[in-house]
CSV table of C-alpha atoms in Angstrom, one decimal:
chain,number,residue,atom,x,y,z
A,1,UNK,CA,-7.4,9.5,7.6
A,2,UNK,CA,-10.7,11.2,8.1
A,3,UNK,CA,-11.9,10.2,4.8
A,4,UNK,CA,-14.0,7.2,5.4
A,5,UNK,CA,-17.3,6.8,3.6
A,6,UNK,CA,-20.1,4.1,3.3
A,7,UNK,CA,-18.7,2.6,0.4
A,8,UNK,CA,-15.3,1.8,2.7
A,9,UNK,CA,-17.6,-0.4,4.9
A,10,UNK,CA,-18.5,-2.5,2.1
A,11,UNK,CA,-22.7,-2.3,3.9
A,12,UNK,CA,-25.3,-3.6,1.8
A,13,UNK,CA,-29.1,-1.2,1.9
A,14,UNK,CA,-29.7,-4.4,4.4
A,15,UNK,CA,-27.0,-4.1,6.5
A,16,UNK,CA,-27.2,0.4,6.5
A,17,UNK,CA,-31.0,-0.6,7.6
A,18,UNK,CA,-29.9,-2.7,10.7
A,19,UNK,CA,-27.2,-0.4,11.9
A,20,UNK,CA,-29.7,2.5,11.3
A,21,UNK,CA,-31.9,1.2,13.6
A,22,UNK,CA,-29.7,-0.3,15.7
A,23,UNK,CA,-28.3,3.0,16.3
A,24,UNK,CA,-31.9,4.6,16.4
A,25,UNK,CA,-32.5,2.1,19.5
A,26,UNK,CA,-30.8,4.6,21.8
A,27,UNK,CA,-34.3,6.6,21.2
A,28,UNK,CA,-36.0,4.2,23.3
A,29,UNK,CA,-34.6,5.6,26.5
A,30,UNK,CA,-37.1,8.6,25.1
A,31,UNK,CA,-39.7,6.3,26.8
A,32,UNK,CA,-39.5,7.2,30.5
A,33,UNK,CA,-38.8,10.7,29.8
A,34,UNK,CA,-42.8,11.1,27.8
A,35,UNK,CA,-44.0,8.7,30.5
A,36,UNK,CA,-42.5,11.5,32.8
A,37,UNK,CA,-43.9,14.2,30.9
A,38,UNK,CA,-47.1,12.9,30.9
A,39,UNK,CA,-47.3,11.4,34.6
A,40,UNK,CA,-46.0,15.0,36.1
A,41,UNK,CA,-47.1,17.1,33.1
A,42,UNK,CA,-45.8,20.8,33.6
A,43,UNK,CA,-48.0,24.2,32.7
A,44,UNK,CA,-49.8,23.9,29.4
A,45,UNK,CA,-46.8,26.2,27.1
A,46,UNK,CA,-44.0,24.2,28.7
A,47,UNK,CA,-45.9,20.9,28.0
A,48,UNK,CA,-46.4,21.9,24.3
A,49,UNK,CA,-43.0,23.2,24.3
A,50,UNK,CA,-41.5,19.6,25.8
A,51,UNK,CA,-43.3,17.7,22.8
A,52,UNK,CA,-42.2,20.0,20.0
A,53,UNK,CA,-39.0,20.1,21.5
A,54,UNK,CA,-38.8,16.2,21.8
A,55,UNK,CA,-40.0,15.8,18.0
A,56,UNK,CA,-37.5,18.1,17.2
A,57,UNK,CA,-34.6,16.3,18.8
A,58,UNK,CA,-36.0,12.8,17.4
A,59,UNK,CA,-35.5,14.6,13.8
A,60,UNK,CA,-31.9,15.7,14.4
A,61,UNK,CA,-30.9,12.7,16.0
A,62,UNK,CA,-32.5,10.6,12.9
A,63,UNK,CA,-30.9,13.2,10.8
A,64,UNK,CA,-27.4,12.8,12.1
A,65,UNK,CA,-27.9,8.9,12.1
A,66,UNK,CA,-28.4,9.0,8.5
A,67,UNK,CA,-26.1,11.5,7.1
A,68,UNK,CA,-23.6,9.8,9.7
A,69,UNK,CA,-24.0,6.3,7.7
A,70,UNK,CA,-22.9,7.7,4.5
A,71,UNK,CA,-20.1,10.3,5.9
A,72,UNK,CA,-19.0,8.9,8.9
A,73,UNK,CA,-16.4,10.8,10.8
A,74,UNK,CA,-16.6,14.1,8.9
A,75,UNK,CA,-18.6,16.5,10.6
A,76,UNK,CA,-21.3,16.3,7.7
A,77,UNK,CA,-24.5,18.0,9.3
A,78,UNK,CA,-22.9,20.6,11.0
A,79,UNK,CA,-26.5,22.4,11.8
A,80,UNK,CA,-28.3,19.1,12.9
A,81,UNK,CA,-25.4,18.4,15.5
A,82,UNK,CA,-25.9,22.0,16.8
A,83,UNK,CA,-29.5,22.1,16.3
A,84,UNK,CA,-29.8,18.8,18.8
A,85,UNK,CA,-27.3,19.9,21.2
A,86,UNK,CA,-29.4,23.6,21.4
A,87,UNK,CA,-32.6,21.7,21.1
A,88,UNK,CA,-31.5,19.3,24.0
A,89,UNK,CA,-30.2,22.0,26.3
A,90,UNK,CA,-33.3,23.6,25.9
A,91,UNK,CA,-35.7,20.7,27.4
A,92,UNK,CA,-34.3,20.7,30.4
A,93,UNK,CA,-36.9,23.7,31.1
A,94,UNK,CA,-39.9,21.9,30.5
A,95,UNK,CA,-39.1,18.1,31.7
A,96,UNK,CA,-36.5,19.1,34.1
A,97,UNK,CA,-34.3,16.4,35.9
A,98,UNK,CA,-35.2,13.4,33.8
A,99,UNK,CA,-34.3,15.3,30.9
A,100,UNK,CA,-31.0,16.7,32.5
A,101,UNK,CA,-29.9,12.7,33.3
A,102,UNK,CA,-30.6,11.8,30.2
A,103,UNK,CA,-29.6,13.7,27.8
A,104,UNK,CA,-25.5,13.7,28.4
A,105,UNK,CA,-25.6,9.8,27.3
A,106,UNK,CA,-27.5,10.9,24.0
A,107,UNK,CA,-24.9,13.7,23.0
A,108,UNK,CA,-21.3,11.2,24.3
A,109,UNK,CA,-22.9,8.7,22.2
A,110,UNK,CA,-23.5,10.2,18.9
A,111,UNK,CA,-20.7,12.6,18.9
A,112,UNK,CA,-17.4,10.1,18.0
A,113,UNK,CA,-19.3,8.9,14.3
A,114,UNK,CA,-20.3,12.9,13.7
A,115,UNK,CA,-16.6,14.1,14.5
A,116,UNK,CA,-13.7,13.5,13.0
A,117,UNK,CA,-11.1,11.3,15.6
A,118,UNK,CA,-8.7,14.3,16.7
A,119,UNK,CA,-12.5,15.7,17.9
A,120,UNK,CA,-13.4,12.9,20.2
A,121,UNK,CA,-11.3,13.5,23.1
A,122,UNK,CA,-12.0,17.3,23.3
A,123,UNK,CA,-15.7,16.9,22.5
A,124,UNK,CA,-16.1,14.3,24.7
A,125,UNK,CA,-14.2,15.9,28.2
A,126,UNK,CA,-15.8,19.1,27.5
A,127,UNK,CA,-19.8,17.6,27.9
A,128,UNK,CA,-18.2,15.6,31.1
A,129,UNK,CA,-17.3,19.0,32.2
A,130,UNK,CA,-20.3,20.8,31.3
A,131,UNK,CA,-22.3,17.7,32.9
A,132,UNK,CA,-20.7,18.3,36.1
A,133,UNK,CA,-21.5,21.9,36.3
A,134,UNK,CA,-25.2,21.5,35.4
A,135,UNK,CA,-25.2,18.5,37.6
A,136,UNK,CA,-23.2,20.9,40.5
A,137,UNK,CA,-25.8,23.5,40.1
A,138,UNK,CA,-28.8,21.6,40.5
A,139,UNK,CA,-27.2,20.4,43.7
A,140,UNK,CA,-25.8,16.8,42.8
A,141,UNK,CA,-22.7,16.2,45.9
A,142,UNK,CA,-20.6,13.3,47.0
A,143,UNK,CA,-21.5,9.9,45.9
A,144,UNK,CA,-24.5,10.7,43.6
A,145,UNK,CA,-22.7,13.5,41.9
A,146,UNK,CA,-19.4,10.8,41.2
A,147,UNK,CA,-21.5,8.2,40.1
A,148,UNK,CA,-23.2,10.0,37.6
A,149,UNK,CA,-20.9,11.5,36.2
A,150,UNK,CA,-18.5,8.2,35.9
A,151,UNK,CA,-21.3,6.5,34.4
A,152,UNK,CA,-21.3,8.8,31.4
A,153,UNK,CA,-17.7,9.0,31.5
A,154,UNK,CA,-18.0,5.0,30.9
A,155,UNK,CA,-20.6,5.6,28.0
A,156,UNK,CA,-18.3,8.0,26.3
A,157,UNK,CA,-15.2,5.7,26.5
A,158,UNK,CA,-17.2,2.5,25.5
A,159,UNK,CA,-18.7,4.3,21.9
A,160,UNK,CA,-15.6,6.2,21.5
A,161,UNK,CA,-13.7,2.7,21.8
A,162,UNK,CA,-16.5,1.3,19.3
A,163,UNK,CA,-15.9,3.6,16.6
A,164,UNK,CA,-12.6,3.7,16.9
A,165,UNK,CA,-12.7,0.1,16.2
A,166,UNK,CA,-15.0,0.2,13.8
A,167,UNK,CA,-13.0,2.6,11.9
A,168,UNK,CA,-9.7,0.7,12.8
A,169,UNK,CA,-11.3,-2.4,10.8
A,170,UNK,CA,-12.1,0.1,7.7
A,171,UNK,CA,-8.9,1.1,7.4
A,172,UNK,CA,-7.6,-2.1,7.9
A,173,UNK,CA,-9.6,-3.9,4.7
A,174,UNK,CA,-8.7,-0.3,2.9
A,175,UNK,CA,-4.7,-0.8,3.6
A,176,UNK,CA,-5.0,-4.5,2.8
A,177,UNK,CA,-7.1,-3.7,-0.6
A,178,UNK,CA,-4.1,-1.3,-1.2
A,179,UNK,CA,-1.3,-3.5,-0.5
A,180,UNK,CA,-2.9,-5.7,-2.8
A,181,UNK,CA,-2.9,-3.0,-5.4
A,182,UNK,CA,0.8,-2.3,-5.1
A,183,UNK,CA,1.2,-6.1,-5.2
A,184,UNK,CA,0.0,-6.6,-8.3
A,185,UNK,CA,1.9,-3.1,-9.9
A,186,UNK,CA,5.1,-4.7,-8.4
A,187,UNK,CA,4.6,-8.0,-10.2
A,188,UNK,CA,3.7,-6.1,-13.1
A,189,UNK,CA,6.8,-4.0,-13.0
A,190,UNK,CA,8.9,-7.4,-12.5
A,191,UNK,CA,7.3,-8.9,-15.6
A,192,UNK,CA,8.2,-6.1,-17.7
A,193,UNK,CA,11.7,-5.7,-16.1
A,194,UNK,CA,12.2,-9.7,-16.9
A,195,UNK,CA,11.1,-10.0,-20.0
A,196,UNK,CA,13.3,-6.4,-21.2
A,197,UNK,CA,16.0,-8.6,-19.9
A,198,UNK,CA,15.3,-11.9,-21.3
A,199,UNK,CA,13.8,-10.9,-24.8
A,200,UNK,CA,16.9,-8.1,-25.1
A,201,UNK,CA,19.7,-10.2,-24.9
A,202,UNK,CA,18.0,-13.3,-27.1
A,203,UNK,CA,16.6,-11.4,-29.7
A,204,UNK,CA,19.7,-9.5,-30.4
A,205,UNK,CA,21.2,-13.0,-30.9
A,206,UNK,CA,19.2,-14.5,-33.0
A,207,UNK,CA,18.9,-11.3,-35.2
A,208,UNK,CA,22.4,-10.9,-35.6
A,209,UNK,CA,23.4,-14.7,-36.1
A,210,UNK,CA,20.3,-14.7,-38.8
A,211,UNK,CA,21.8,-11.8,-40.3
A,212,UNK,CA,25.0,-14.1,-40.4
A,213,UNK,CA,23.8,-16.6,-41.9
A,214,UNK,CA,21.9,-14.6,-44.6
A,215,UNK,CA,25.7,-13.5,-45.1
A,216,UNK,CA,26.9,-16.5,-45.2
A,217,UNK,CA,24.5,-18.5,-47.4
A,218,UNK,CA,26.2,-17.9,-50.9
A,219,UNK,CA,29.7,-18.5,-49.7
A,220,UNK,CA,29.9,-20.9,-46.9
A,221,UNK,CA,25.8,-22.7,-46.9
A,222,UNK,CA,27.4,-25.0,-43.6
A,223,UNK,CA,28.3,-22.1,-41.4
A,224,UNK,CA,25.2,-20.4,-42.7
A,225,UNK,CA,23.4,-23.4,-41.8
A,226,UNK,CA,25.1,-23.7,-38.0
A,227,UNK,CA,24.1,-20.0,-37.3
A,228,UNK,CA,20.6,-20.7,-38.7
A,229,UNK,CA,20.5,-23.6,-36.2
A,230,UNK,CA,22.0,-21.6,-33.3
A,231,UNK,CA,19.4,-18.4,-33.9
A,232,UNK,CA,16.9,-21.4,-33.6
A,233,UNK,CA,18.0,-22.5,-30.5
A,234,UNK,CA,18.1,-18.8,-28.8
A,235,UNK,CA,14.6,-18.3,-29.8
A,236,UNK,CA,13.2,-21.7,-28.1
A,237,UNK,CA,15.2,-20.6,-25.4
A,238,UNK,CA,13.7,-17.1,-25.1
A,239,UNK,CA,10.2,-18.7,-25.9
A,240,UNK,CA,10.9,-21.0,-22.5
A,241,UNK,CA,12.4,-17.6,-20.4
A,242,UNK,CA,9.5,-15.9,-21.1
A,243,UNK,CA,7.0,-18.7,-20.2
A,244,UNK,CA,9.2,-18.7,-16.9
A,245,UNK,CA,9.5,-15.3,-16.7
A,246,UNK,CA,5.8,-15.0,-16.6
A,247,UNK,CA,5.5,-17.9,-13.8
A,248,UNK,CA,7.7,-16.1,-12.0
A,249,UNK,CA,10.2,-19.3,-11.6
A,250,UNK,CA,13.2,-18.5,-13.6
A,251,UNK,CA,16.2,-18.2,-12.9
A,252,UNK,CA,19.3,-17.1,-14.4
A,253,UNK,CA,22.6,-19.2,-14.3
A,254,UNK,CA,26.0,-17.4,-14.2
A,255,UNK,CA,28.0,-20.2,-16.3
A,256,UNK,CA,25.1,-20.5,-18.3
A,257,UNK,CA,25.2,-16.9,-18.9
A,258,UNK,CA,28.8,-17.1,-19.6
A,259,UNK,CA,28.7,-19.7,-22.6
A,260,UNK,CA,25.6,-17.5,-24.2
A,261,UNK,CA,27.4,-14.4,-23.8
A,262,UNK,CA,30.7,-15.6,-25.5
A,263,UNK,CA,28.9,-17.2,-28.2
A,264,UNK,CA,26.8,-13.6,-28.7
A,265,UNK,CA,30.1,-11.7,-29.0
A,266,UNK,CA,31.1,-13.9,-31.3
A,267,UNK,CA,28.5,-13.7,-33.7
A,268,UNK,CA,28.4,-10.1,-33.5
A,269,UNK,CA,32.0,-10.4,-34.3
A,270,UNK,CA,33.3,-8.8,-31.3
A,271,UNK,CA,36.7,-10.7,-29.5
A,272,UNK,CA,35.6,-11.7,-25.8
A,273,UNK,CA,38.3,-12.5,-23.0
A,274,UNK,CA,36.8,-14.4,-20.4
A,275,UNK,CA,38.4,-14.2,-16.9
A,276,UNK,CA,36.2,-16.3,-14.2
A,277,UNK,CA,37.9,-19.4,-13.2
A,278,UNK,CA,35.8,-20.6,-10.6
A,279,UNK,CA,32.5,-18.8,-11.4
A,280,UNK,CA,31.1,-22.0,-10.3
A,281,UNK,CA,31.4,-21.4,-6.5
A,282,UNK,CA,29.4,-17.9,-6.4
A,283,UNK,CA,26.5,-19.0,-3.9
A,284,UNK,CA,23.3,-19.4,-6.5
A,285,UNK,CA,21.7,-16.0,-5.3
A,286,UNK,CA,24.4,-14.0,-6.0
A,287,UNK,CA,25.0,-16.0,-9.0
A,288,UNK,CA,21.7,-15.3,-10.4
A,289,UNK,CA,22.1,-11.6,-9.9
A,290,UNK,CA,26.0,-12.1,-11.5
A,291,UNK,CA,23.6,-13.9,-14.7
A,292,UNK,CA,22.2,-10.8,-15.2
A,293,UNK,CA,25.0,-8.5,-14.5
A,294,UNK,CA,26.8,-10.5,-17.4
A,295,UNK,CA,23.6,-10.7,-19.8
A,296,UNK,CA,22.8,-6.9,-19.6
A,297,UNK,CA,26.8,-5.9,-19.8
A,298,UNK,CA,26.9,-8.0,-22.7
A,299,UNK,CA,23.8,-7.0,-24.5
A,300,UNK,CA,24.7,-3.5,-24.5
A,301,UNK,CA,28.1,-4.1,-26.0
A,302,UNK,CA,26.9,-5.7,-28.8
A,303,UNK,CA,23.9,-3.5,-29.2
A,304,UNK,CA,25.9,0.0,-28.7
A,305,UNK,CA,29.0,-0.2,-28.3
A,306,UNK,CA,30.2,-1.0,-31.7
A,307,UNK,CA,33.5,-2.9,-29.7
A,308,UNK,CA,36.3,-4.6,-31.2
A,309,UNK,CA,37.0,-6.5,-27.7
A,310,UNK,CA,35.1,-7.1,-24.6
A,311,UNK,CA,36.3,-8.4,-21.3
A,312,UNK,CA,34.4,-10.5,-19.0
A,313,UNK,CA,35.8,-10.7,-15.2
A,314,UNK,CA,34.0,-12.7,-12.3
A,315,UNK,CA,36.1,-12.7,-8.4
A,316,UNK,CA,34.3,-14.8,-6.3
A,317,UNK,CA,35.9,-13.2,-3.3
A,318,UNK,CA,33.7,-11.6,-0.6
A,319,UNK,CA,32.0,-9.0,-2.2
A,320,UNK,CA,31.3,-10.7,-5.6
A,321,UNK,CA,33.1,-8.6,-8.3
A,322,UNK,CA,30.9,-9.0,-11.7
A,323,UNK,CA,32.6,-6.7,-15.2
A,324,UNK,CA,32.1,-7.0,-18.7
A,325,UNK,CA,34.2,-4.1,-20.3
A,326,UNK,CA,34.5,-3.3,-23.7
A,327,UNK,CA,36.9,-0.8,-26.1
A,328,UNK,CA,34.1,0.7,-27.6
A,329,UNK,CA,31.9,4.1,-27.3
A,330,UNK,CA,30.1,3.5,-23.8
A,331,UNK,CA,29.1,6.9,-22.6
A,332,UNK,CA,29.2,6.4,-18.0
A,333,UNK,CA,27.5,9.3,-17.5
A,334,UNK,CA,24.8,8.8,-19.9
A,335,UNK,CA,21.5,8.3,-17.7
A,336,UNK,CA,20.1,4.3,-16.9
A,337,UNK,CA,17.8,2.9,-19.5
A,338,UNK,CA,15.7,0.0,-18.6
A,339,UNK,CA,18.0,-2.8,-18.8
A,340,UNK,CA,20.2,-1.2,-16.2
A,341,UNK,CA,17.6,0.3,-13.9
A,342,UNK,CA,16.2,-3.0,-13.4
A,343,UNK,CA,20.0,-4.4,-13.1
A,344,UNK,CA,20.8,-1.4,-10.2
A,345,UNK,CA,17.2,-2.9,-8.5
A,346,UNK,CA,18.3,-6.6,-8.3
A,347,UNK,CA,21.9,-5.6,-6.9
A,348,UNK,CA,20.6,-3.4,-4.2
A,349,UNK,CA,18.6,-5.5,-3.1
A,350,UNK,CA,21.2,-7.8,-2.1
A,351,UNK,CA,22.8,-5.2,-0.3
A,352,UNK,CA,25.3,-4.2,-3.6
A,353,UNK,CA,26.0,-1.7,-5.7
A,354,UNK,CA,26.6,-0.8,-9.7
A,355,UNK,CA,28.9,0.8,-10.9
A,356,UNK,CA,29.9,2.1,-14.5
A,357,UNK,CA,32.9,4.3,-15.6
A,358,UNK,CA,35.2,4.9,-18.6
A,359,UNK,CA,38.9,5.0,-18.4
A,360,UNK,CA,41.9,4.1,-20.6
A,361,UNK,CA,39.8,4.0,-23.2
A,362,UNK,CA,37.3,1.0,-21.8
A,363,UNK,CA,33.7,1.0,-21.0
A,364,UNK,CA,33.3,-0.8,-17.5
A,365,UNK,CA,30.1,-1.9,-15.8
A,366,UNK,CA,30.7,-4.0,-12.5
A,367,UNK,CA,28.6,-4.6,-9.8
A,368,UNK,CA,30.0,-5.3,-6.6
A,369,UNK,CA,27.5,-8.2,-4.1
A,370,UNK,CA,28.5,-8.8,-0.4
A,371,UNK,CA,28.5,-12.1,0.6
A,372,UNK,CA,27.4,-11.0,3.9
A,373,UNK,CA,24.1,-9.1,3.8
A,374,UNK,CA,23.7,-6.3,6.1
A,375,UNK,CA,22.8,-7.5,9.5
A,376,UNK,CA,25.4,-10.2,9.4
A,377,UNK,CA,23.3,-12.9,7.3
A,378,UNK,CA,24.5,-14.8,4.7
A,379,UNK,CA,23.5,-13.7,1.6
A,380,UNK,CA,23.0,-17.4,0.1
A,381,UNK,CA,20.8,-17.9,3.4
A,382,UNK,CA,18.3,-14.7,3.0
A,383,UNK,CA,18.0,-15.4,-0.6
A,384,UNK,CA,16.9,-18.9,0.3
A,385,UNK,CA,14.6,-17.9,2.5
């Protein structure tokens, strides 16, 4: 990720001023190259030569600094980067060897925050190599000739490993600032699959058992009266899911989920046959995820199916077996809706699976939730954890 501008390093005007000029400091190593200049000054063209040629490179490598704090690491002035190098080559006719020392530490230093990364290392071997020629031909041997050149060799590795670093930590705070996004879209995404599953289920209740006591009130004003109560009590309930749901504590209970769900097909008029004799062992994260197996299977009987019976099963055995089957007009290879896409993401991610088919003449749903995780741990123990 080349891609990295001022705005990723979060700098202040303040703090851009202090690296500017922190960064302009390498100019000072100008100094004994002009006291040089003036000390052993050359013929009067190559002396006005040497100063143009050193204001020249002053401008391009201000240039470059500055262009190289708002783009960093994307080859941004092109024609000041080649202008400095040409312009740096080029004084080494009028100052000579001081220049010729010099100058290689300028151009390893500024080139890793002009280039992008996959640049460095090729940009930075090919002015070693270039330095050894020149320093070869002017007649640099042996010791001299090694230490020189490792001493630049040290220069380039130390600011290549600063910017690297520095960009490391930018990317670092941009990765963290998008983990953070995806946080918050994932807890968004679990609020709105909760409270499709929560509001679903309880609404359709309370609708259909006020309907039935609308129904009810001429005829039989006690029943009408018990289903008024009961649509009461489903809609404090859903009022307290969905403050849950929102603190993200809530959890659903299987034998909770059980009693609602027979007292929902009843009211909608549709015969249930319960099979779960000891739903009460399931460990409690499966059995949360069998809650919701039971309340989504349930809520779409009553609110497509148009069912005369529905069958509940729970097997405790290892995997968890989870159906709710009905007689009625489920379609298996109609596509997910919501209810059932965010029932397919709680079971795999207990390591499960959903399943729907029709046969016979019944609409199954089951879902099918190993004990055992993958990896060999217990699924009660990694959903504790």
């Amino acid at each position: 990720m080349s891609g990295v501008t001022q705005e990723d390093f979060e700098w202040t005007p303040r703090r851009r001023r202090a690296a500017t000029l922190l960064t302009c400091a390498w100019l000072g190593y100008l100094i004994p190259i002009c006291v040089s200049v003036a000390t052993e000054p050359p013929g009067a063209p190559m002396l006005v030569f040497a100063i143009v040629g050193l204001a020249a490179y002053v401008v391009f490598f201000v240039r470059l600094i500055h262009v190289g704090m708002q783009r960093p690491f994307r080859l941004a002035a092109p024609y000041a980067l080649i202008g400095l190098i040409a312009v740096g080559v080029l004084l080494m006719v009028p100052i000579g060897s001081t220049w010729r020392y010099a100058f290689p530490y300028y151009l390893v230093a500024i080139l890793p925050g002009q280039l992008p990364p996959r640049w460095w290392i090729p940009s930075q071997v090919t002015t070693l190599v270039a330095t050894t020629v020149v320093a070869v031909g002017y007649g640099d041997r042996g010791v001299s000739l090694i230490g020189y050149v490792a001493s630049v060799a040290a220069v380039a590795l130390f600011t290549s490993m600063f910017f690297w670093l520095l960009r490391t930590m930018v990317l670092l705070r941009m990765a963290r600032a998008e983990m953070a996004r995806l946080a918050v879209s994932e807890e968004r995404l679990r609020i709105a699959r909760d409270l499709h599953d929560v509001l679903g289920q309880r609404l359709a209740a309370v609708a259909l058992l006020s309907d039935l006591a609308g129904r009810l009130a001429g005829s039989d004003p006690e029943r009408a009266r018990q289903q008024s109560a009961e649509a009461g009590r489903l809609a404090r309930e859903a009022l307290e899911e969905v403050r849950a749901t929102v603190s993200g504590f809530r959890d659903s209970s299987l034998t909770g989920e059980l009693s609602t769900a027979q007292a929902l097909l009843a009211a909608a008029g549709i015969g249930c046959v319960l099979s779960a004799p000891d739903a009460g062992s399931v460990p409690a994260p499966l059995a949360d995820v069998a809650g919701w197996v039971v309340r989504e299977g349930v809520t779409n009987v009553v609110r497509h199916s148009r069912a005369g019976t529905a069958r509940i099963t729970v097997r405790s055995a290892d995997p968890v077996v989870v159906e709710v089957a009905d007689d009625g007009h489920g379609d298996a290879t109609s596509p997910y809706g919501n209810g059932l896409t965010g029932l397919r993401e709680r079971v795999t991610a207990l390591g499960g699976a959903v399943h729907t088919e029709r046969v016979d003449g019944w609409y199954r749903l089951w879902a099918e939730l190993p004990v055992t995780a993958p990896g060999g741990r217990v699924a009660a123990a990694a959903g504790a954890s």
